[in-house]
Short mmCIF file of N, CA and C in Angstrom, two decimals:
data_model
loop_
_atom_site.label_atom_id
_atom_site.label_comp_id
_atom_site.label_asym_id
_atom_site.label_seq_id
_atom_site.Cartn_x
_atom_site.Cartn_y
_atom_site.Cartn_z
N VAL A 1 0.83 -1.19 0.00
CA VAL A 1 0.00 0.00 0.00
C VAL A 1 0.88 1.26 0.00
N GLU A 2 1.97 1.20 0.76
CA GLU A 2 2.85 2.36 0.83
C GLU A 2 3.50 2.65 -0.53
N ASN A 3 3.89 1.60 -1.25
CA ASN A 3 4.47 1.78 -2.59
C ASN A 3 3.45 2.38 -3.56
N GLU A 4 2.19 1.91 -3.47
CA GLU A 4 1.13 2.46 -4.32
C GLU A 4 0.93 3.94 -4.02
N ASN A 5 0.97 4.29 -2.76
CA ASN A 5 0.80 5.67 -2.33
C ASN A 5 1.91 6.55 -2.90
N ILE A 6 3.13 6.08 -2.84
CA ILE A 6 4.27 6.82 -3.38
C ILE A 6 4.13 6.98 -4.89
N MET A 7 3.73 5.90 -5.57
CA MET A 7 3.56 5.97 -7.03
C MET A 7 2.44 6.94 -7.42
N LEU A 8 1.34 6.93 -6.66
CA LEU A 8 0.23 7.85 -6.94
C LEU A 8 0.67 9.30 -6.74
N LYS A 9 1.47 9.56 -5.70
CA LYS A 9 1.96 10.92 -5.46
C LYS A 9 2.87 11.37 -6.58
N LYS A 10 3.73 10.46 -7.07
CA LYS A 10 4.60 10.79 -8.19
C LYS A 10 3.79 11.08 -9.45
N ARG A 11 2.77 10.28 -9.70
CA ARG A 11 1.91 10.46 -10.88
C ARG A 11 1.18 11.81 -10.80
N LEU A 12 0.68 12.15 -9.61
CA LEU A 12 0.00 13.43 -9.41
C LEU A 12 0.96 14.59 -9.66
N ALA A 13 2.18 14.47 -9.15
CA ALA A 13 3.19 15.52 -9.38
C ALA A 13 3.49 15.67 -10.86
N THR A 14 3.57 14.55 -11.57
CA THR A 14 3.82 14.59 -13.01
C THR A 14 2.67 15.26 -13.74
N LEU A 15 1.43 14.94 -13.38
CA LEU A 15 0.26 15.55 -14.02
C LEU A 15 0.23 17.05 -13.76
N GLU A 16 0.52 17.48 -12.54
CA GLU A 16 0.53 18.91 -12.23
C GLU A 16 1.63 19.61 -13.00
N SER A 17 2.78 18.98 -13.12
CA SER A 17 3.89 19.54 -13.89
C SER A 17 3.51 19.66 -15.37
N ASP A 18 2.87 18.61 -15.90
CA ASP A 18 2.42 18.64 -17.30
C ASP A 18 1.44 19.78 -17.53
N LYS A 19 0.56 20.01 -16.56
CA LYS A 19 -0.44 21.07 -16.67
C LYS A 19 0.26 22.43 -16.75
N LEU A 20 1.26 22.66 -15.89
CA LEU A 20 2.00 23.91 -15.92
C LEU A 20 2.79 24.05 -17.22
N THR A 21 3.39 22.97 -17.67
CA THR A 21 4.15 22.99 -18.92
C THR A 21 3.24 23.33 -20.09
N ARG A 22 2.04 22.75 -20.10
CA ARG A 22 1.07 23.01 -21.17
C ARG A 22 0.73 24.49 -21.22
N LYS A 23 0.49 25.11 -20.05
CA LYS A 23 0.17 26.53 -20.02
C LYS A 23 1.34 27.35 -20.56
N ARG A 24 2.57 27.00 -20.17
CA ARG A 24 3.74 27.75 -20.61
C ARG A 24 3.97 27.57 -22.11
N GLN A 25 3.80 26.36 -22.62
CA GLN A 25 4.06 26.10 -24.03
C GLN A 25 3.11 26.89 -24.92
N VAL A 26 1.86 26.94 -24.56
CA VAL A 26 0.87 27.59 -25.40
C VAL A 26 0.78 29.08 -25.08
N ASN A 27 1.25 29.47 -23.90
CA ASN A 27 1.28 30.85 -23.47
C ASN A 27 -0.12 31.46 -23.33
N TYR A 28 -1.02 30.76 -22.66
CA TYR A 28 -2.34 31.30 -22.36
C TYR A 28 -2.22 32.30 -21.23
N PRO A 29 -2.95 33.40 -21.30
CA PRO A 29 -2.88 34.36 -20.20
C PRO A 29 -3.51 33.77 -18.94
N GLU A 30 -2.85 33.99 -17.83
CA GLU A 30 -3.39 33.51 -16.55
C GLU A 30 -4.36 34.52 -15.97
N GLU A 31 -4.19 35.79 -16.35
CA GLU A 31 -5.08 36.85 -15.88
C GLU A 31 -5.64 37.59 -17.08
N VAL A 32 -6.92 37.87 -17.02
CA VAL A 32 -7.59 38.62 -18.08
C VAL A 32 -8.54 39.59 -17.39
N GLY A 33 -8.43 40.86 -17.70
CA GLY A 33 -9.33 41.85 -17.11
C GLY A 33 -9.16 43.20 -17.77
N PHE A 34 -10.23 43.97 -17.81
CA PHE A 34 -10.18 45.30 -18.42
C PHE A 34 -11.21 46.21 -17.79
N THR A 35 -10.93 47.49 -17.85
CA THR A 35 -11.90 48.54 -17.58
C THR A 35 -11.66 49.63 -18.60
N ALA A 36 -12.74 50.02 -19.26
CA ALA A 36 -12.65 51.06 -20.29
C ALA A 36 -13.80 52.05 -20.09
N VAL A 37 -13.55 53.28 -20.48
CA VAL A 37 -14.55 54.34 -20.35
C VAL A 37 -14.70 55.06 -21.69
N THR A 38 -15.81 55.79 -21.82
CA THR A 38 -15.96 56.68 -22.97
C THR A 38 -15.30 58.00 -22.57
N SER A 39 -14.28 58.39 -23.30
CA SER A 39 -13.54 59.59 -22.93
C SER A 39 -14.28 60.88 -23.32
N HIS A 40 -15.24 60.76 -24.23
CA HIS A 40 -16.00 61.92 -24.68
C HIS A 40 -17.46 61.52 -24.88
N HIS A 41 -18.32 62.51 -25.04
CA HIS A 41 -19.74 62.25 -25.26
C HIS A 41 -19.93 61.60 -26.63
N LEU A 42 -20.82 60.62 -26.69
CA LEU A 42 -21.13 59.95 -27.95
C LEU A 42 -22.51 60.39 -28.41
N LYS A 43 -22.60 60.87 -29.62
CA LYS A 43 -23.87 61.38 -30.18
C LYS A 43 -24.25 60.59 -31.42
N ASN A 44 -25.53 60.62 -31.75
CA ASN A 44 -26.05 60.03 -32.99
C ASN A 44 -25.69 58.55 -33.15
N LEU A 45 -25.74 57.81 -32.06
CA LEU A 45 -25.52 56.37 -32.14
C LEU A 45 -26.71 55.72 -32.83
N GLY A 46 -26.47 54.73 -33.63
CA GLY A 46 -27.54 54.06 -34.34
C GLY A 46 -28.02 52.81 -33.62
N TYR A 47 -29.15 52.32 -34.05
CA TYR A 47 -29.74 51.10 -33.50
C TYR A 47 -28.75 49.94 -33.63
N GLN A 48 -28.51 49.23 -32.55
CA GLN A 48 -27.60 48.09 -32.44
C GLN A 48 -26.14 48.44 -32.74
N MET A 49 -25.82 49.71 -32.67
CA MET A 49 -24.42 50.13 -32.88
C MET A 49 -23.60 49.81 -31.63
N PRO A 50 -22.42 49.20 -31.81
CA PRO A 50 -21.55 48.96 -30.65
C PRO A 50 -21.13 50.29 -30.02
N ILE A 51 -21.08 50.30 -28.70
CA ILE A 51 -20.58 51.47 -27.98
C ILE A 51 -19.09 51.25 -27.76
N VAL A 52 -18.30 52.16 -28.26
CA VAL A 52 -16.85 52.02 -28.15
C VAL A 52 -16.37 52.79 -26.91
N PHE A 53 -15.93 52.04 -25.92
CA PHE A 53 -15.33 52.61 -24.72
C PHE A 53 -13.84 52.75 -25.05
N ASP A 54 -13.47 53.95 -25.50
CA ASP A 54 -12.19 54.16 -26.17
C ASP A 54 -10.98 54.31 -25.25
N ASP A 55 -11.20 54.51 -23.97
CA ASP A 55 -10.07 54.69 -23.05
C ASP A 55 -9.99 53.48 -22.12
N ALA A 56 -9.18 52.50 -22.52
CA ALA A 56 -9.00 51.28 -21.71
C ALA A 56 -7.82 51.50 -20.78
N PHE A 57 -8.09 51.96 -19.56
CA PHE A 57 -6.98 52.25 -18.67
C PHE A 57 -6.47 51.01 -17.95
N THR A 58 -7.21 49.90 -18.03
CA THR A 58 -6.72 48.59 -17.60
C THR A 58 -7.08 47.61 -18.71
N ASN A 59 -6.09 46.83 -19.16
CA ASN A 59 -6.37 45.85 -20.21
C ASN A 59 -5.38 44.68 -20.07
N ILE A 60 -5.50 43.96 -18.97
CA ILE A 60 -4.62 42.84 -18.68
C ILE A 60 -4.97 41.69 -19.62
N GLY A 61 -4.00 41.23 -20.38
CA GLY A 61 -4.25 40.18 -21.37
C GLY A 61 -4.64 40.71 -22.73
N SER A 62 -4.84 42.02 -22.86
CA SER A 62 -5.15 42.69 -24.13
C SER A 62 -6.33 42.08 -24.86
N ALA A 63 -7.35 41.65 -24.13
CA ALA A 63 -8.51 41.02 -24.76
C ALA A 63 -9.59 42.03 -25.16
N TYR A 64 -9.52 43.26 -24.63
CA TYR A 64 -10.48 44.29 -25.00
C TYR A 64 -9.86 45.18 -26.07
N ASP A 65 -10.63 45.47 -27.12
CA ASP A 65 -10.16 46.33 -28.20
C ASP A 65 -10.82 47.70 -28.09
N PRO A 66 -10.07 48.74 -27.68
CA PRO A 66 -10.67 50.08 -27.53
C PRO A 66 -11.00 50.76 -28.86
N LEU A 67 -10.64 50.14 -29.98
CA LEU A 67 -11.01 50.70 -31.29
C LEU A 67 -12.37 50.20 -31.75
N THR A 68 -12.75 48.99 -31.34
CA THR A 68 -14.04 48.41 -31.77
C THR A 68 -15.05 48.30 -30.63
N GLY A 69 -14.58 48.28 -29.37
CA GLY A 69 -15.46 48.09 -28.23
C GLY A 69 -15.72 46.63 -27.91
N TYR A 70 -15.04 45.71 -28.60
CA TYR A 70 -15.26 44.27 -28.42
C TYR A 70 -14.25 43.67 -27.45
N PHE A 71 -14.75 42.82 -26.58
CA PHE A 71 -13.91 41.95 -25.77
C PHE A 71 -13.94 40.59 -26.46
N ILE A 72 -12.76 39.99 -26.69
CA ILE A 72 -12.67 38.67 -27.32
C ILE A 72 -11.99 37.74 -26.31
N ALA A 73 -12.71 36.72 -25.88
CA ALA A 73 -12.20 35.80 -24.85
C ALA A 73 -10.94 35.09 -25.35
N PRO A 74 -9.80 35.30 -24.69
CA PRO A 74 -8.57 34.64 -25.12
C PRO A 74 -8.50 33.18 -24.68
N VAL A 75 -9.27 32.84 -23.65
CA VAL A 75 -9.30 31.47 -23.12
C VAL A 75 -10.73 31.14 -22.72
N PRO A 76 -11.10 29.86 -22.73
CA PRO A 76 -12.43 29.49 -22.25
C PRO A 76 -12.49 29.66 -20.73
N GLY A 77 -13.63 30.11 -20.25
CA GLY A 77 -13.74 30.28 -18.80
C GLY A 77 -15.02 30.96 -18.39
N THR A 78 -15.13 31.19 -17.10
CA THR A 78 -16.24 31.93 -16.52
C THR A 78 -15.78 33.37 -16.37
N TYR A 79 -16.53 34.30 -16.94
CA TYR A 79 -16.18 35.71 -16.94
C TYR A 79 -17.29 36.54 -16.30
N GLN A 80 -16.91 37.68 -15.78
CA GLN A 80 -17.85 38.65 -15.23
C GLN A 80 -17.73 39.94 -16.03
N PHE A 81 -18.87 40.56 -16.35
CA PHE A 81 -18.88 41.83 -17.06
C PHE A 81 -19.83 42.80 -16.36
N TYR A 82 -19.48 44.08 -16.42
CA TYR A 82 -20.31 45.12 -15.83
C TYR A 82 -20.22 46.35 -16.72
N SER A 83 -21.34 47.02 -16.89
CA SER A 83 -21.36 48.25 -17.66
C SER A 83 -22.25 49.28 -16.98
N THR A 84 -21.81 50.54 -17.03
CA THR A 84 -22.65 51.66 -16.60
C THR A 84 -22.79 52.59 -17.80
N ILE A 85 -23.98 53.13 -17.96
CA ILE A 85 -24.26 54.05 -19.05
C ILE A 85 -24.96 55.27 -18.47
N MET A 86 -24.45 56.46 -18.80
CA MET A 86 -25.11 57.70 -18.39
C MET A 86 -25.71 58.35 -19.63
N SER A 87 -27.01 58.60 -19.56
CA SER A 87 -27.68 59.26 -20.68
C SER A 87 -27.42 60.76 -20.63
N GLU A 88 -27.62 61.39 -21.77
CA GLU A 88 -27.49 62.85 -21.84
C GLU A 88 -28.68 63.48 -21.11
N GLN A 89 -28.52 64.71 -20.69
CA GLN A 89 -29.55 65.41 -19.92
C GLN A 89 -30.88 65.44 -20.68
N SER A 90 -31.96 65.10 -19.97
CA SER A 90 -33.33 65.11 -20.49
C SER A 90 -33.54 64.17 -21.67
N ASN A 91 -32.73 63.14 -21.77
CA ASN A 91 -32.88 62.16 -22.83
C ASN A 91 -32.77 60.76 -22.24
N SER A 92 -33.08 59.78 -23.05
CA SER A 92 -33.00 58.40 -22.59
C SER A 92 -32.29 57.54 -23.63
N ILE A 93 -31.69 56.47 -23.13
CA ILE A 93 -31.05 55.51 -24.04
C ILE A 93 -31.16 54.12 -23.44
N GLU A 94 -31.46 53.17 -24.30
CA GLU A 94 -31.54 51.77 -23.90
C GLU A 94 -30.35 51.05 -24.54
N THR A 95 -29.61 50.31 -23.72
CA THR A 95 -28.42 49.61 -24.19
C THR A 95 -28.48 48.16 -23.73
N GLU A 96 -27.55 47.35 -24.22
CA GLU A 96 -27.53 45.94 -23.85
C GLU A 96 -26.11 45.39 -23.87
N ILE A 97 -25.88 44.42 -23.00
CA ILE A 97 -24.65 43.64 -23.04
C ILE A 97 -24.93 42.45 -23.94
N VAL A 98 -24.01 42.19 -24.88
CA VAL A 98 -24.25 41.23 -25.95
C VAL A 98 -23.14 40.17 -25.98
N LEU A 99 -23.52 38.93 -26.22
CA LEU A 99 -22.57 37.83 -26.43
C LEU A 99 -22.77 37.30 -27.84
N ASN A 100 -21.78 37.45 -28.69
CA ASN A 100 -21.84 36.96 -30.07
C ASN A 100 -23.12 37.38 -30.80
N GLY A 101 -23.57 38.60 -30.54
CA GLY A 101 -24.75 39.13 -31.22
C GLY A 101 -26.07 38.85 -30.52
N THR A 102 -26.04 38.12 -29.40
CA THR A 102 -27.27 37.79 -28.67
C THR A 102 -27.34 38.62 -27.39
N GLN A 103 -28.48 39.28 -27.19
CA GLN A 103 -28.69 40.10 -26.00
C GLN A 103 -28.63 39.23 -24.73
N ILE A 104 -27.84 39.68 -23.75
CA ILE A 104 -27.73 38.99 -22.47
C ILE A 104 -28.39 39.80 -21.36
N ALA A 105 -28.17 41.11 -21.35
CA ALA A 105 -28.73 41.98 -20.31
C ALA A 105 -29.06 43.34 -20.92
N VAL A 106 -30.10 43.99 -20.39
CA VAL A 106 -30.56 45.28 -20.91
C VAL A 106 -30.40 46.35 -19.84
N MET A 107 -30.11 47.57 -20.29
CA MET A 107 -30.00 48.72 -19.38
C MET A 107 -30.80 49.88 -19.97
N PHE A 108 -31.43 50.65 -19.09
CA PHE A 108 -32.19 51.83 -19.53
C PHE A 108 -31.78 53.00 -18.65
N SER A 109 -31.47 54.11 -19.29
CA SER A 109 -31.10 55.32 -18.58
C SER A 109 -31.86 56.49 -19.18
N GLY A 110 -32.56 57.24 -18.34
CA GLY A 110 -33.29 58.39 -18.85
C GLY A 110 -34.02 59.10 -17.74
N GLY A 111 -34.21 60.39 -17.91
CA GLY A 111 -34.93 61.19 -16.93
C GLY A 111 -34.84 62.65 -17.27
N THR A 112 -35.25 63.50 -16.34
CA THR A 112 -35.24 64.94 -16.60
C THR A 112 -33.84 65.53 -16.45
N ASN A 113 -32.98 64.87 -15.68
CA ASN A 113 -31.58 65.29 -15.57
C ASN A 113 -30.71 64.18 -16.15
N PHE A 114 -29.44 64.23 -15.86
CA PHE A 114 -28.58 63.11 -16.26
C PHE A 114 -28.99 61.90 -15.44
N ASP A 115 -28.99 60.76 -16.06
CA ASP A 115 -29.38 59.53 -15.38
C ASP A 115 -28.37 58.45 -15.73
N SER A 116 -28.19 57.51 -14.81
CA SER A 116 -27.21 56.45 -15.03
C SER A 116 -27.84 55.10 -14.73
N THR A 117 -27.36 54.08 -15.42
CA THR A 117 -27.85 52.72 -15.23
C THR A 117 -26.67 51.77 -15.32
N GLY A 118 -26.86 50.56 -14.86
CA GLY A 118 -25.80 49.57 -14.97
C GLY A 118 -26.38 48.17 -14.93
N ASN A 119 -25.57 47.22 -15.36
CA ASN A 119 -25.97 45.82 -15.27
C ASN A 119 -24.72 44.97 -15.18
N PHE A 120 -24.89 43.78 -14.62
CA PHE A 120 -23.79 42.89 -14.27
C PHE A 120 -24.16 41.49 -14.73
N VAL A 121 -23.23 40.81 -15.41
CA VAL A 121 -23.50 39.44 -15.85
C VAL A 121 -22.28 38.56 -15.58
N VAL A 122 -22.54 37.29 -15.33
CA VAL A 122 -21.51 36.26 -15.24
C VAL A 122 -21.85 35.23 -16.30
N MET A 123 -20.87 34.93 -17.17
CA MET A 123 -21.14 34.03 -18.29
C MET A 123 -19.98 33.07 -18.49
N SER A 124 -20.31 31.91 -19.03
CA SER A 124 -19.32 30.94 -19.45
C SER A 124 -19.02 31.21 -20.92
N LEU A 125 -17.75 31.49 -21.24
CA LEU A 125 -17.37 31.81 -22.61
C LEU A 125 -16.42 30.77 -23.18
N LYS A 126 -16.53 30.59 -24.48
CA LYS A 126 -15.56 29.77 -25.20
C LYS A 126 -14.46 30.70 -25.71
N GLN A 127 -13.30 30.13 -25.99
CA GLN A 127 -12.23 30.92 -26.57
C GLN A 127 -12.72 31.52 -27.89
N GLY A 128 -12.53 32.83 -28.06
CA GLY A 128 -12.96 33.51 -29.28
C GLY A 128 -14.33 34.14 -29.22
N ASP A 129 -15.11 33.89 -28.15
CA ASP A 129 -16.41 34.54 -28.01
C ASP A 129 -16.23 36.05 -27.90
N HIS A 130 -17.20 36.80 -28.44
CA HIS A 130 -17.18 38.26 -28.42
C HIS A 130 -18.25 38.79 -27.47
N VAL A 131 -17.87 39.76 -26.65
CA VAL A 131 -18.81 40.43 -25.75
C VAL A 131 -18.64 41.93 -25.94
N TRP A 132 -19.77 42.65 -26.03
CA TRP A 132 -19.70 44.09 -26.18
C TRP A 132 -21.00 44.70 -25.66
N VAL A 133 -21.02 46.02 -25.61
CA VAL A 133 -22.22 46.78 -25.23
C VAL A 133 -22.67 47.51 -26.48
N ARG A 134 -23.97 47.48 -26.73
CA ARG A 134 -24.49 48.18 -27.92
C ARG A 134 -25.81 48.87 -27.58
N VAL A 135 -26.20 49.76 -28.48
CA VAL A 135 -27.48 50.45 -28.35
C VAL A 135 -28.59 49.45 -28.65
N HIS A 136 -29.57 49.37 -27.76
CA HIS A 136 -30.73 48.52 -28.03
C HIS A 136 -31.76 49.32 -28.82
N GLY A 137 -32.08 50.47 -28.33
CA GLY A 137 -32.81 51.42 -29.15
C GLY A 137 -34.30 51.54 -28.99
N ASN A 138 -35.00 50.56 -28.45
CA ASN A 138 -36.46 50.63 -28.41
C ASN A 138 -36.99 51.87 -27.70
N TYR A 139 -36.34 52.28 -26.62
CA TYR A 139 -36.84 53.41 -25.84
C TYR A 139 -35.85 54.56 -25.79
N SER A 140 -35.01 54.68 -26.79
CA SER A 140 -34.02 55.75 -26.82
C SER A 140 -34.61 56.99 -27.48
N THR A 141 -34.21 58.16 -26.95
CA THR A 141 -34.72 59.41 -27.53
C THR A 141 -33.67 60.16 -28.32
N ASN A 142 -32.40 60.12 -27.89
CA ASN A 142 -31.41 60.90 -28.65
C ASN A 142 -30.19 60.08 -29.07
N PHE A 143 -30.15 58.82 -28.68
CA PHE A 143 -29.03 57.94 -29.04
C PHE A 143 -27.68 58.58 -28.70
N GLY A 144 -27.60 59.14 -27.49
CA GLY A 144 -26.36 59.75 -27.03
C GLY A 144 -25.98 59.25 -25.64
N ILE A 145 -24.69 59.21 -25.39
CA ILE A 145 -24.17 58.74 -24.10
C ILE A 145 -23.21 59.79 -23.55
N HIS A 146 -23.33 60.04 -22.27
CA HIS A 146 -22.45 60.99 -21.60
C HIS A 146 -21.08 60.36 -21.39
N GLY A 147 -20.04 61.04 -21.80
CA GLY A 147 -18.68 60.52 -21.71
C GLY A 147 -17.93 61.04 -20.50
N GLY A 148 -16.65 61.23 -20.67
CA GLY A 148 -15.82 61.77 -19.59
C GLY A 148 -15.68 60.81 -18.42
N GLY A 149 -15.78 59.51 -18.69
CA GLY A 149 -15.63 58.51 -17.63
C GLY A 149 -16.92 58.11 -16.93
N PHE A 150 -18.05 58.71 -17.30
CA PHE A 150 -19.33 58.36 -16.66
C PHE A 150 -19.92 57.07 -17.20
N SER A 151 -19.53 56.66 -18.39
CA SER A 151 -20.00 55.42 -18.99
C SER A 151 -18.82 54.46 -19.07
N THR A 152 -19.02 53.24 -18.57
CA THR A 152 -17.90 52.30 -18.42
C THR A 152 -18.27 50.90 -18.88
N PHE A 153 -17.25 50.10 -19.15
CA PHE A 153 -17.41 48.69 -19.48
C PHE A 153 -16.21 47.96 -18.88
N SER A 154 -16.48 46.95 -18.07
CA SER A 154 -15.41 46.19 -17.40
C SER A 154 -15.71 44.70 -17.50
N GLY A 155 -14.66 43.91 -17.44
CA GLY A 155 -14.82 42.46 -17.41
C GLY A 155 -13.55 41.78 -16.97
N TYR A 156 -13.71 40.58 -16.44
CA TYR A 156 -12.52 39.82 -16.07
C TYR A 156 -12.83 38.33 -15.98
N LEU A 157 -11.76 37.56 -16.09
CA LEU A 157 -11.83 36.11 -16.00
C LEU A 157 -11.93 35.71 -14.54
N LEU A 158 -12.99 34.99 -14.20
CA LEU A 158 -13.14 34.47 -12.84
C LEU A 158 -12.44 33.12 -12.70
N LYS A 159 -12.65 32.24 -13.70
CA LYS A 159 -12.08 30.91 -13.63
C LYS A 159 -11.81 30.38 -15.03
N LEU A 160 -10.59 29.93 -15.24
CA LEU A 160 -10.20 29.31 -16.49
C LEU A 160 -10.80 27.92 -16.58
N HIS A 161 -11.36 27.56 -17.74
CA HIS A 161 -11.86 26.20 -17.99
C HIS A 161 -10.77 25.43 -18.74
N GLU A 162 -9.81 24.92 -17.98
CA GLU A 162 -8.65 24.26 -18.59
C GLU A 162 -9.04 23.07 -19.45
N GLU A 163 -10.10 22.38 -19.07
CA GLU A 163 -10.51 21.19 -19.82
C GLU A 163 -10.99 21.54 -21.23
N GLU A 164 -11.28 22.82 -21.49
CA GLU A 164 -11.74 23.24 -22.81
C GLU A 164 -10.62 23.82 -23.68
N LEU A 165 -9.39 23.89 -23.13
CA LEU A 165 -8.27 24.38 -23.93
C LEU A 165 -7.97 23.37 -25.03
N PRO A 166 -7.57 23.84 -26.20
CA PRO A 166 -7.23 22.91 -27.27
C PRO A 166 -6.01 22.07 -26.89
N PRO A 167 -5.95 20.83 -27.35
CA PRO A 167 -4.80 19.98 -27.00
C PRO A 167 -3.52 20.47 -27.67
N ILE A 168 -2.42 20.20 -26.99
CA ILE A 168 -1.11 20.52 -27.57
C ILE A 168 -0.70 19.34 -28.44
N ILE A 169 -0.33 19.63 -29.67
CA ILE A 169 0.07 18.58 -30.61
C ILE A 169 1.58 18.64 -30.78
N GLY A 170 2.20 17.48 -30.68
CA GLY A 170 3.63 17.43 -30.92
C GLY A 170 4.45 17.20 -29.74
#
């Protein structure tokens, strides 16, 4: 029994070492996270237009693109996303958090003064999945968003799904 125990411990150590080697060989990011804001007011946004949060002051793993507003999952895993949207004064805007073109969560901001809204989602993503915030539009009046850091989009990897990583060949 003692010999079996020693052999099992050696096998476990080998498996853990192989797991670390696999991560190093493929160079998957161990940390993924971003926070981006709209640096200026956005006007005349169209229906289902992506909202580009152009100032990514945190972008660990470089998975968020501040030119397109898209987050592209570099690894499969469980991710968390949060967005806040501030509407322009005396106007309203309806927005949504989207996964690969499918609405996941809706936000509405509007009132007689500036108004703000937010929503939070936790999702299981495959490598290459796209997440972004876009104008929903049904109840929007001016299709504008208040910038200057009042509108934000953030996300990060909670847990890597290692079993979904592609196999290493060779």
